[in-house]
PDB file of C-alpha atoms in Angstrom:
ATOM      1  CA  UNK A  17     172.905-131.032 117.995  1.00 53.00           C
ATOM      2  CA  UNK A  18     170.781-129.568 115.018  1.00 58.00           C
ATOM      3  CA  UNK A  19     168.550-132.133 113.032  1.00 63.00           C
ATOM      4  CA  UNK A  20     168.271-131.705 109.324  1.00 60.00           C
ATOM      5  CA  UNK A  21     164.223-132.216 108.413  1.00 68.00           C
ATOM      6  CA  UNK A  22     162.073-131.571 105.636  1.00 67.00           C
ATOM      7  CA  UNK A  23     160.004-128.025 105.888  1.00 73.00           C
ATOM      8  CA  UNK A  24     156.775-129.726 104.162  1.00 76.00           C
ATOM      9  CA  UNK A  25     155.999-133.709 104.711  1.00 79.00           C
ATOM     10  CA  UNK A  26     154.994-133.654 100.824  1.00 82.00           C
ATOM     11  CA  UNK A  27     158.949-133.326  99.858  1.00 81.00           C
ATOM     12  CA  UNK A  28     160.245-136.832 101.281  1.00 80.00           C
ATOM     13  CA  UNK A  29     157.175-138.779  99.179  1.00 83.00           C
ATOM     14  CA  UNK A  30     158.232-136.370  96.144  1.00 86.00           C
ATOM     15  CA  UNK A  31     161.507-137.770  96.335  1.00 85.00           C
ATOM     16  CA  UNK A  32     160.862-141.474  97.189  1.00 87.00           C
ATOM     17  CA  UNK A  33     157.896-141.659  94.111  1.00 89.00           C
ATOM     18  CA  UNK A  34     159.903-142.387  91.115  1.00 90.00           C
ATOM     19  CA  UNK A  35     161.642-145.437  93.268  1.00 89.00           C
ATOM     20  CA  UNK A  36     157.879-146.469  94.713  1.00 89.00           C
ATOM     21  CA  UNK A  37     156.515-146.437  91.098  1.00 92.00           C
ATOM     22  CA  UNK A  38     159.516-148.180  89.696  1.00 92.00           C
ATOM     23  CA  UNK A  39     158.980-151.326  92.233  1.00 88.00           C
ATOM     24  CA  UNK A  40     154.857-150.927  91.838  1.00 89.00           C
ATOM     25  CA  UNK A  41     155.394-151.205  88.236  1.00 89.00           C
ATOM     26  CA  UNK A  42     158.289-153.920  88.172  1.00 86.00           C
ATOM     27  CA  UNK A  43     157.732-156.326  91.121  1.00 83.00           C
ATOM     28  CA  UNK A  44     154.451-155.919  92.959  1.00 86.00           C
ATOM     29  CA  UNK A  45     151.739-155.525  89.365  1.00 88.00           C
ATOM     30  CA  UNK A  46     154.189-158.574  88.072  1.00 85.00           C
ATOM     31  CA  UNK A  47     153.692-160.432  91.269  1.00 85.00           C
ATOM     32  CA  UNK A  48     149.658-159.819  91.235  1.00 87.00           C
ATOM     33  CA  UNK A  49     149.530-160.895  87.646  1.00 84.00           C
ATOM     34  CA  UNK A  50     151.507-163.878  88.480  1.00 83.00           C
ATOM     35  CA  UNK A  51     149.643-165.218  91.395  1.00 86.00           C
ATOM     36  CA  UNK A  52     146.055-164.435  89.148  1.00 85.00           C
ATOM     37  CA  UNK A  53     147.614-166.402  86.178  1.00 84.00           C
ATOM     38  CA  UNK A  54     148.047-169.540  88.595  1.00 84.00           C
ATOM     39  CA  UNK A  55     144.473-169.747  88.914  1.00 84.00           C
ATOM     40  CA  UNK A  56     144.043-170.251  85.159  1.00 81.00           C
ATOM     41  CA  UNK A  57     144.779-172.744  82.319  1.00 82.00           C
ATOM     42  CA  UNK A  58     145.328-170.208  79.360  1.00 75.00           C
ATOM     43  CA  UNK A  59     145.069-171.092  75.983  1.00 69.00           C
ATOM     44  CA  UNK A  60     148.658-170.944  74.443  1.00 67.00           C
ATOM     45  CA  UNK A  61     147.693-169.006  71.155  1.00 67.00           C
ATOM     46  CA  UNK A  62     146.234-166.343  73.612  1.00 64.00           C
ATOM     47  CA  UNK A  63     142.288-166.884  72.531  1.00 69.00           C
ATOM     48  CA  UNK A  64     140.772-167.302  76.315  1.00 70.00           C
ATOM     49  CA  UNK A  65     141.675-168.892  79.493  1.00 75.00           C
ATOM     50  CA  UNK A  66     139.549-171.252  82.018  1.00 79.00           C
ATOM     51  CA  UNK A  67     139.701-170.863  86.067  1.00 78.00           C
ATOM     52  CA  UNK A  68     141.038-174.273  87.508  1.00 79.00           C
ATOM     53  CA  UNK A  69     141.528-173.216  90.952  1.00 81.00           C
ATOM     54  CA  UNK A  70     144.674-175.051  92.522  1.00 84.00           C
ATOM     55  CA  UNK A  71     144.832-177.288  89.776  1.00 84.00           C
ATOM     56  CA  UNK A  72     148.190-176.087  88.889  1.00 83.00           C
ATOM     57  CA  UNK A  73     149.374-176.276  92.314  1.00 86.00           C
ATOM     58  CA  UNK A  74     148.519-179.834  92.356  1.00 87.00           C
ATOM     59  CA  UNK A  75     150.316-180.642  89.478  1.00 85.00           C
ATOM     60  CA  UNK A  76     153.596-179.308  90.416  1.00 83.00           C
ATOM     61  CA  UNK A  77     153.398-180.964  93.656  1.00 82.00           C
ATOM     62  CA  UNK A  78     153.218-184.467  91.896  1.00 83.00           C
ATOM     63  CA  UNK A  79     155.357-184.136  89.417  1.00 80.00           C
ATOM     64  CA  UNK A  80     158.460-185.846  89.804  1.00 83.00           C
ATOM     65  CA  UNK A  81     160.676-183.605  87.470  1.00 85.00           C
ATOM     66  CA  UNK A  82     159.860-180.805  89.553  1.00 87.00           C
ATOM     67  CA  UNK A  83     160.901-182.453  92.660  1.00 89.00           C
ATOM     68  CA  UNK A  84     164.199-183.536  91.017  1.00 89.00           C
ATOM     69  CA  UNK A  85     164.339-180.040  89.640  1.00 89.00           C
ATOM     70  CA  UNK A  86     163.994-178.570  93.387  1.00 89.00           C
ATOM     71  CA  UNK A  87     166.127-180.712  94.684  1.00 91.00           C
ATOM     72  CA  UNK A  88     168.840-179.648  92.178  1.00 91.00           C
ATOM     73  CA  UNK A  89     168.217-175.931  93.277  1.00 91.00           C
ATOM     74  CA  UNK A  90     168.761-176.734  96.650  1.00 91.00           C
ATOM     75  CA  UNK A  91     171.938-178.683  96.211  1.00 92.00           C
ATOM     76  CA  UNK A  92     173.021-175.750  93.635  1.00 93.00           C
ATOM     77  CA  UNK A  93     172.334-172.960  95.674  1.00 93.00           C
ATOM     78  CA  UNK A  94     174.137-174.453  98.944  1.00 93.00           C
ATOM     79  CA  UNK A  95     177.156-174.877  96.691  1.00 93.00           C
ATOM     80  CA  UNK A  96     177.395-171.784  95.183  1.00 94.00           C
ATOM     81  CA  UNK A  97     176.682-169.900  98.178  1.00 94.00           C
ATOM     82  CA  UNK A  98     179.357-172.078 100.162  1.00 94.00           C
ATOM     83  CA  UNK A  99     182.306-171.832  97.541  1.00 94.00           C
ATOM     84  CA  UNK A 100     181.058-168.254  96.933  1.00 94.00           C
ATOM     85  CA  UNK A 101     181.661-166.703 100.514  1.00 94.00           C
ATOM     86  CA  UNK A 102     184.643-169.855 100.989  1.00 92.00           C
ATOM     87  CA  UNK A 103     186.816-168.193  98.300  1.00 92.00           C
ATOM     88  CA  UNK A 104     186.158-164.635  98.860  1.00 91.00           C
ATOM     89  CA  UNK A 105     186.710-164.514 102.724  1.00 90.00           C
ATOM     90  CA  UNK A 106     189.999-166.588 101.739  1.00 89.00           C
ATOM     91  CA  UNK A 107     191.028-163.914  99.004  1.00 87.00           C
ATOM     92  CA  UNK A 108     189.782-161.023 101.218  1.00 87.00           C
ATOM     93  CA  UNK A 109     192.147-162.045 103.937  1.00 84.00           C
ATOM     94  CA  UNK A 110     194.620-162.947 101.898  1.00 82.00           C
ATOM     95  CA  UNK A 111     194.774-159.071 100.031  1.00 80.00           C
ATOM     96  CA  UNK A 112     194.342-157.567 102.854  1.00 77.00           C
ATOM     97  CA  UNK A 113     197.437-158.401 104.257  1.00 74.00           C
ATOM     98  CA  UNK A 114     199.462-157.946 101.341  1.00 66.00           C
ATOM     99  CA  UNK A 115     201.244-154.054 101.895  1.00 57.00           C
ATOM    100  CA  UNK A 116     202.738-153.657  98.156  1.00 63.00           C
ATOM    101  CA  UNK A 117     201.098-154.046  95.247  1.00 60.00           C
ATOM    102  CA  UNK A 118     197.928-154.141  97.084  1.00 63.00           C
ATOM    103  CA  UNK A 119     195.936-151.896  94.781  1.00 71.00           C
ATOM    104  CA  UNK A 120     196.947-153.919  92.232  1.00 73.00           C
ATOM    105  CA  UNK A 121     195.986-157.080  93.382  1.00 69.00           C
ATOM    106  CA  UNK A 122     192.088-155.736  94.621  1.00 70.00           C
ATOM    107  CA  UNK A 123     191.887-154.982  91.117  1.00 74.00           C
ATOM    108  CA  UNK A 124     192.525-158.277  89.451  1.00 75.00           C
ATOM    109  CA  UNK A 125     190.481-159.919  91.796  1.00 72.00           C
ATOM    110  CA  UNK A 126     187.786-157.629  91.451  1.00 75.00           C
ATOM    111  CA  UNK A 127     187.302-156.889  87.826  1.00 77.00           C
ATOM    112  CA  UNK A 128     185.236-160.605  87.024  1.00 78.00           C
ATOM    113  CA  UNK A 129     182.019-158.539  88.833  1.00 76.00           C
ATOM    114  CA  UNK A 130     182.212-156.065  85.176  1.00 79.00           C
ATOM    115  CA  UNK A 131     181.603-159.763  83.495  1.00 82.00           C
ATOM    116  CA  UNK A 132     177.774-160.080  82.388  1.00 83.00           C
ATOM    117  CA  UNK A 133     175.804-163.729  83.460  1.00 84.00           C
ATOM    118  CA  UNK A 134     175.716-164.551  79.754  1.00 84.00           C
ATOM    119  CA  UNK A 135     179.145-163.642  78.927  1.00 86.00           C
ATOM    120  CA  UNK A 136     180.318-165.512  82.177  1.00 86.00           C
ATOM    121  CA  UNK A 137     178.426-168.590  80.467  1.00 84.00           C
ATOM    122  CA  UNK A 138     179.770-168.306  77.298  1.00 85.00           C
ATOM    123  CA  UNK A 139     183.426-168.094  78.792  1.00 84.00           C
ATOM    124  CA  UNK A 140     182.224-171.073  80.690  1.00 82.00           C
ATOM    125  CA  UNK A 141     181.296-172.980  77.433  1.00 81.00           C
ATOM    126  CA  UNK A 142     184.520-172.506  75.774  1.00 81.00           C
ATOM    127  CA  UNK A 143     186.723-173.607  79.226  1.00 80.00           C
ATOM    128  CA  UNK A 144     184.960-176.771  79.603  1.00 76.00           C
ATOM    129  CA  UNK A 145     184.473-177.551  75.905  1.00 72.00           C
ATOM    130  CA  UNK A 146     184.639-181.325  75.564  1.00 68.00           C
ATOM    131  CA  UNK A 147     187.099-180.843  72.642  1.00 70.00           C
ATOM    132  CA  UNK A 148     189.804-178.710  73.090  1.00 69.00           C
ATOM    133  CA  UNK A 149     188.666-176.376  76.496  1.00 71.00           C
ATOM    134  CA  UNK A 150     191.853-175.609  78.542  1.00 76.00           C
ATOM    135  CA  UNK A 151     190.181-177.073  81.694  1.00 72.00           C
ATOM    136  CA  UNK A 152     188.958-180.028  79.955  1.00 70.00           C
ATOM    137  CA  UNK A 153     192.209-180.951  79.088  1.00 73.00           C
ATOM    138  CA  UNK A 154     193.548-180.182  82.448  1.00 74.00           C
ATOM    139  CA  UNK A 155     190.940-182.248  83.776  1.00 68.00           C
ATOM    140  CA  UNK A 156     191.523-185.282  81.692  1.00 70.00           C
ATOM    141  CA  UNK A 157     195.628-184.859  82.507  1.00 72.00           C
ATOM    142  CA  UNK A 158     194.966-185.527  86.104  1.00 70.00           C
ATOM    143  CA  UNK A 159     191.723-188.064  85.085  1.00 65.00           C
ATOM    144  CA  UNK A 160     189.005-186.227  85.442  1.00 61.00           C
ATOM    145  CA  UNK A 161     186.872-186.235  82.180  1.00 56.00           C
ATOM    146  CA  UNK A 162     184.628-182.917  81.784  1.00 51.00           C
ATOM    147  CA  UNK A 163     181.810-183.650  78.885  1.00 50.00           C
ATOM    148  CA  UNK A 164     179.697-180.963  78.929  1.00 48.00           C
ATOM    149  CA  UNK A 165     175.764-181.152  78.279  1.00 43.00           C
ATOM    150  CA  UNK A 166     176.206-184.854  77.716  1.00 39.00           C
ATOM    151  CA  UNK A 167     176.714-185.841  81.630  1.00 42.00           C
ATOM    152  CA  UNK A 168     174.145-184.344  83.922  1.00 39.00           C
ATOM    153  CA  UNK A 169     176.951-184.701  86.820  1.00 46.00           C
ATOM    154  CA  UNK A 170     178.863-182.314  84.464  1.00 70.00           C
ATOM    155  CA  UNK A 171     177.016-180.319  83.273  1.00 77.00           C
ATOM    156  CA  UNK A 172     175.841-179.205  87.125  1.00 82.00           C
ATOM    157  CA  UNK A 173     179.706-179.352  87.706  1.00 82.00           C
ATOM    158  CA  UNK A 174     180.283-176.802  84.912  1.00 83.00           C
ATOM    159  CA  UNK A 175     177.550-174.682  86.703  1.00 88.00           C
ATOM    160  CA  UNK A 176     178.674-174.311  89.641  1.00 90.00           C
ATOM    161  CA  UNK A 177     181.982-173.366  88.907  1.00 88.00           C
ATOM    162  CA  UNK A 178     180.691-170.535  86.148  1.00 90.00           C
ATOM    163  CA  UNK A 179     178.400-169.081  88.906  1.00 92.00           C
ATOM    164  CA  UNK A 180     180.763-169.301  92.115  1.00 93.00           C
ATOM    165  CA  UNK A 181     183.736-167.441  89.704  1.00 90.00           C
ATOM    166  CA  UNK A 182     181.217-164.827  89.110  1.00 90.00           C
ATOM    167  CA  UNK A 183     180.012-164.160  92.212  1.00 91.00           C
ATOM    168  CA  UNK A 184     183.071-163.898  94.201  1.00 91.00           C
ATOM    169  CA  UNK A 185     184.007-160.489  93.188  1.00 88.00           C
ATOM    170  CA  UNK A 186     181.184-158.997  94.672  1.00 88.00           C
ATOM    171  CA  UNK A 187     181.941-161.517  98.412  1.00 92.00           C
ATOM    172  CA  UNK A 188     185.273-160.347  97.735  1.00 89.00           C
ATOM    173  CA  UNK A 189     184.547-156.449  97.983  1.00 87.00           C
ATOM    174  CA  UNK A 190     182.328-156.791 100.960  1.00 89.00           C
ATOM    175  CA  UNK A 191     184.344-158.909 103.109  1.00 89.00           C
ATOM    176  CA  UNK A 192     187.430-156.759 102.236  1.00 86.00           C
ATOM    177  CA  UNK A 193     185.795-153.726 103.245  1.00 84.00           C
ATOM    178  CA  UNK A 194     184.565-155.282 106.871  1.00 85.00           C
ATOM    179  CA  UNK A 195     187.926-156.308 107.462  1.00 84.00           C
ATOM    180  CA  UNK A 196     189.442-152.944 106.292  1.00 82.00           C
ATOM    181  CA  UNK A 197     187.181-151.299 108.744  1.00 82.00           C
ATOM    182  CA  UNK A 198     188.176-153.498 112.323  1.00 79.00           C
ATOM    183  CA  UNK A 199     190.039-151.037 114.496  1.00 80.00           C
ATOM    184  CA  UNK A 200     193.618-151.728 114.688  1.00 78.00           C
ATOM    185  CA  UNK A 201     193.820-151.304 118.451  1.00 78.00           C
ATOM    186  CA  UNK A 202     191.261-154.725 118.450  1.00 77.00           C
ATOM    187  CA  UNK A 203     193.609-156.664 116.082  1.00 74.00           C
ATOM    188  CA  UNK A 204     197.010-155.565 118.011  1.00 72.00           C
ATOM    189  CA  UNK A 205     194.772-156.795 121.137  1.00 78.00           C
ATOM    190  CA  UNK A 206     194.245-159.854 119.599  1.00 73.00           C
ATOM    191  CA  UNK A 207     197.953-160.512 118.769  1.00 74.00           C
ATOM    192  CA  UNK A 208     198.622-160.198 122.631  1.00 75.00           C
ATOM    193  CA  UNK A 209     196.124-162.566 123.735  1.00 74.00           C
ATOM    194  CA  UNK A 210     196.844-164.679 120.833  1.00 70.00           C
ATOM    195  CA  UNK A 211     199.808-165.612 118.817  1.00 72.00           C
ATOM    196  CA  UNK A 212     198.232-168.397 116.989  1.00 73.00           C
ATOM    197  CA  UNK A 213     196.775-166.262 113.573  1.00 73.00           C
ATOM    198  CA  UNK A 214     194.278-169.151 112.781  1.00 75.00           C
ATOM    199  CA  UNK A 215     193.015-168.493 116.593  1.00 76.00           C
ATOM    200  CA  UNK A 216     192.979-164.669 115.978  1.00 78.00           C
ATOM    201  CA  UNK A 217     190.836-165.247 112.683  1.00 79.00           C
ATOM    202  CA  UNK A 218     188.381-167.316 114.448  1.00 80.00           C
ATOM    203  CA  UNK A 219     188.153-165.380 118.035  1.00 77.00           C
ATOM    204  CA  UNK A 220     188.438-161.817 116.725  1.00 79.00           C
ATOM    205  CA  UNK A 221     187.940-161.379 113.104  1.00 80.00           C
ATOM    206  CA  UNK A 222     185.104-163.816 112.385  1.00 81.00           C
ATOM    207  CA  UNK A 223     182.740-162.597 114.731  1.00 81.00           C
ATOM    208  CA  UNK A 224     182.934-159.290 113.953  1.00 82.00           C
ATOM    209  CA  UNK A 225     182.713-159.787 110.282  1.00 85.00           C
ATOM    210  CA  UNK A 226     179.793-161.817 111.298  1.00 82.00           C
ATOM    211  CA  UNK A 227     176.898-158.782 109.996  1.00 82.00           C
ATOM    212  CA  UNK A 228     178.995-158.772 106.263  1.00 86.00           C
ATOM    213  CA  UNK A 229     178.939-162.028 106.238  1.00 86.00           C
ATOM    214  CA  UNK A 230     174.623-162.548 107.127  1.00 84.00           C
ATOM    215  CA  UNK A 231     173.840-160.003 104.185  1.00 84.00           C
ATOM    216  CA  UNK A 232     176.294-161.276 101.769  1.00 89.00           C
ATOM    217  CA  UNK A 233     174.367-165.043 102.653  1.00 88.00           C
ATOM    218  CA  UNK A 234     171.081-163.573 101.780  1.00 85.00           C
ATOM    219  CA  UNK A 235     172.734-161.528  98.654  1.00 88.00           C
ATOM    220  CA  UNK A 236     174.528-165.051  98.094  1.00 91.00           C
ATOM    221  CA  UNK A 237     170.994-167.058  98.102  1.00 89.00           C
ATOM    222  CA  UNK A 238     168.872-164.942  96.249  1.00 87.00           C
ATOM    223  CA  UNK A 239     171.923-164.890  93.572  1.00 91.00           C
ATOM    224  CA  UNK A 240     172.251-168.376  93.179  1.00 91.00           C
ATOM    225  CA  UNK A 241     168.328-168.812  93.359  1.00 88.00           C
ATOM    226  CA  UNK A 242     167.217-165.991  90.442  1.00 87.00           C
ATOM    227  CA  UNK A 243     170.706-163.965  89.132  1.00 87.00           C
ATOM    228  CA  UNK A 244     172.541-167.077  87.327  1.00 90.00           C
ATOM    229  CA  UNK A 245     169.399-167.288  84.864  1.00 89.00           C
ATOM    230  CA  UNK A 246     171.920-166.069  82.170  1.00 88.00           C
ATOM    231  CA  UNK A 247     174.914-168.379  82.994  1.00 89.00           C
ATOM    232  CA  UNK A 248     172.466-171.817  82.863  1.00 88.00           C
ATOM    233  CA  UNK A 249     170.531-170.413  80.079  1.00 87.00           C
ATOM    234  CA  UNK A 250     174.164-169.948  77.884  1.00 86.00           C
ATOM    235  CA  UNK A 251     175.866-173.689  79.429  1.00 84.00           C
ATOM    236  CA  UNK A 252     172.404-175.609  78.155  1.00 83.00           C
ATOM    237  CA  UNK A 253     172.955-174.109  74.604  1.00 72.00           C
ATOM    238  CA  UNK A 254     169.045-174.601  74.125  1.00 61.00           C
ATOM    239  CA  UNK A 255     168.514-177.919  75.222  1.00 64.00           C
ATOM    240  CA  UNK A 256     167.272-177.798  79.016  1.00 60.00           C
ATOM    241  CA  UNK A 257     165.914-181.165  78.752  1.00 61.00           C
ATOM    242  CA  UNK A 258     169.262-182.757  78.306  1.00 66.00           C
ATOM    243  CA  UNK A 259     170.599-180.606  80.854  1.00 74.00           C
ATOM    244  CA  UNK A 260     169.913-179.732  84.631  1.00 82.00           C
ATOM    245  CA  UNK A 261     167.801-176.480  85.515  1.00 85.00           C
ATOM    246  CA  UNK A 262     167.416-175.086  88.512  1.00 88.00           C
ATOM    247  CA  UNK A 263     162.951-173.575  89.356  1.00 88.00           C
ATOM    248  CA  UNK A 264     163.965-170.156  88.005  1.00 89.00           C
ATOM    249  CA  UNK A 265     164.713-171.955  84.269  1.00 89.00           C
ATOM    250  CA  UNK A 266     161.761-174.345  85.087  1.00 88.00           C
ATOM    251  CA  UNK A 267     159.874-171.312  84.974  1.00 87.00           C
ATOM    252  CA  UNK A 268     161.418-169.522  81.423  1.00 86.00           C
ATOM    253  CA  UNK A 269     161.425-173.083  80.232  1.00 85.00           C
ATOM    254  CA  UNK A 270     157.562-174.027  80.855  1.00 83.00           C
ATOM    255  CA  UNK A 271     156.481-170.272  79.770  1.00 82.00           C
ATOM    256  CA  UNK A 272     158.439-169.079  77.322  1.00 80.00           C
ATOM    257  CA  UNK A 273     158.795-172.283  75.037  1.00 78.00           C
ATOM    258  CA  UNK A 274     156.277-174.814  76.869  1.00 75.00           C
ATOM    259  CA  UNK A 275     153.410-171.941  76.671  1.00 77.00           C
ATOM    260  CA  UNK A 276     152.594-173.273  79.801  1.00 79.00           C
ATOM    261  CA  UNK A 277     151.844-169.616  81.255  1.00 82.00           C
ATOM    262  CA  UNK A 278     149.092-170.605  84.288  1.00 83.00           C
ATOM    263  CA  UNK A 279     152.201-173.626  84.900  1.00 82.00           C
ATOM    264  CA  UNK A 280     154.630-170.993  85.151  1.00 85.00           C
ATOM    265  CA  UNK A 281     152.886-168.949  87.346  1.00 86.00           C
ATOM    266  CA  UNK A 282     152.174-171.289  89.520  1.00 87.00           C
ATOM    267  CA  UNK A 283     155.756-172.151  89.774  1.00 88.00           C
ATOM    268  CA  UNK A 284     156.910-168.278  89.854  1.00 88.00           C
ATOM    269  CA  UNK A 285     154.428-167.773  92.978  1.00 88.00           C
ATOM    270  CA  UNK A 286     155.922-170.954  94.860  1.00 88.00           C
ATOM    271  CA  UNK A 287     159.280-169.649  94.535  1.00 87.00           C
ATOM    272  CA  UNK A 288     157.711-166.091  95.892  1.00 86.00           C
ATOM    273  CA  UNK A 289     156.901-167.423  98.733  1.00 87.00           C
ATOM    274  CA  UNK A 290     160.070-169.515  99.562  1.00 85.00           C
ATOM    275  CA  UNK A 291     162.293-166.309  98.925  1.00 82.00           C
ATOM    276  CA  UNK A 292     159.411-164.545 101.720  1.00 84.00           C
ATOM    277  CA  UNK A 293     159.886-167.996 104.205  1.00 84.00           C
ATOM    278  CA  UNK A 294     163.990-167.690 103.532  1.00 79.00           C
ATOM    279  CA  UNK A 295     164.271-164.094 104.281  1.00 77.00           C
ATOM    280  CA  UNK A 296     161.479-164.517 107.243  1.00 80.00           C
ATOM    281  CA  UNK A 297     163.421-167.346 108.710  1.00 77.00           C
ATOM    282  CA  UNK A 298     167.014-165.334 108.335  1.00 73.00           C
ATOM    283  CA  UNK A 299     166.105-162.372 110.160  1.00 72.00           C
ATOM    284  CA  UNK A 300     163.875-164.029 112.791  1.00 73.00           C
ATOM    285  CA  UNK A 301     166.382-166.507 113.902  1.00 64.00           C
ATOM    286  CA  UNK A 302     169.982-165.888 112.044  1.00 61.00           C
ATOM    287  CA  UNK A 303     170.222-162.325 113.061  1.00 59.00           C
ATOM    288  CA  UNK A 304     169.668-162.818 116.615  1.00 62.00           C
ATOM    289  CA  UNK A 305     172.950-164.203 117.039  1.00 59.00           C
ATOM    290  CA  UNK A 306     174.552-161.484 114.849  1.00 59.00           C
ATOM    291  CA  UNK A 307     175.654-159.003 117.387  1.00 55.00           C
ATOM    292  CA  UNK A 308     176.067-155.171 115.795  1.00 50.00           C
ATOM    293  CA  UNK A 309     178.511-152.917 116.944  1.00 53.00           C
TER     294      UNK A 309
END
């Protein structure tokens, strides 16, 4: 068999420059900047800064908001991601069976992914509207009262649900496709061997959706850790200190309109690092019981 190469080694770094630049530029000068601004007190008008080593550090780690803050994240994220996956591998096992109409019914469950964080969040804001939102009054029909940004158990509630219905498109395509792509010979196998479908799922299908489902729980995390920024920034209608955050807000919250910039910097490099110890820990000891085929 003939192997396509390159005839010079200059053309494969031609080609992969404009993405190399676009991540120096984007990620790894912000990151630099970041972890040097940590180091720093800086003067909120912008007229100097003062080094005050791990002063900041310190700070964050006895603050009690930002332990109740990072405990929030932590109980946010493991929601979304849970419901997130739940739902889709539900709905993707449920279309996939479906033999008319099918088309049609990948579409409607699919089109919520074209829905931008803010927009999701504004949608959000007028479903759970304490007033007159559709699922507020469905939830006080069957007793359960939503009052958005006035109960913090709520407001998280309200959340959660925006980010999980926005996410599960994108579970929904993925797990859709790895089930798509199982052999039919294995599944007609696995009717054979077992009649029960519930066994089937479990035996058969799980395990080898098993590498989908490890990169759509690191998609999942990092999602729920940085990419609902725009949904909680909408749902707190500009007043985070009435309202729950998660450490990515923390972070807009303390820079942006605290002018805390060595603060947030500090906070932006501790949540660099638990993204690296997350992803570290995944493929080190998750993966090695994800078998590829």
């Amino acid at each position: 068999m003939k192997r396509a190469g390159f005839t010079t080694r200059w053309l494969p770094i031609l080609l992969l420059l404009p993405q190399l630049l676009i991540i120096a530029v984007f990620f790894y000068w912000p990151a630099v900047h970041a972890v040097q601004s940590s180091f720093f007190l800086q003067d909120p008008f912008g007229f100097g800064s003062s080094f005050v080593g791990l002063d900041n550090y310190r700070d964050l780690a006895g603050s009690g908001e930002y332990i109740k803050i990072a405990r929030f994240t932590l109980l946010f994220t493991v929601l979304v991601t849970f419901f997130s996956l739940g739902l889709a591998l539900l709905l993707a096992v449920k279309a996939d069976n479906v033999i008319r109409g099918a088309r049609s019914y990948r579409t409607l469950l699919m089109w919520v992914y074209a829905v931008a964080p803010p927009v999701a969040g504004f949608i959000g804001l007028l479903m759970f509207n304490q007033s007159w939102g559709p699922l507020t009054e469905m939830a006080r029909a069957i007793g359960w009262d939503f009052k958005l940004g006035v109960n913090f158990n709520d407001t998280a509630t309200a959340m959660v649900i925006v980010s999980v219905w926005k996410q599960v498109p994108v579970n929904f395509i993925f797990f859709l496709s790895g089930l798509q792509s199982i052999p039919k010979s294995v599944r007609e196998a696995a009717l054979i061997d077992n009649r029960s479908a519930v066994g089937r799922f479990w035996d058969v299908t799980f395990p080898l959706l098993a590498p989908t489902g490890f990169f759509l729980l690191i998609i999942n995390i990092t999602y729920a850790l940085f990419d609902t920024f725009g949904i909680i920034d909408t749902l707190v209608k500009g007043e985070p200190g009435n309202n729950p955050m998660t450490l990515v807000y923390k972070v807009y919250v303390d820079g942006f309109r605290g002018n805390d910039l060595g603060g947030s910097s500090a906070q932006s490099v501790v949540l660099m690092v638990l993204v690296l110890a997350l992803t570290v820990f995944q493929f080190r000891l998750i993966e090695r019981r994800i078998h590829y085929t």
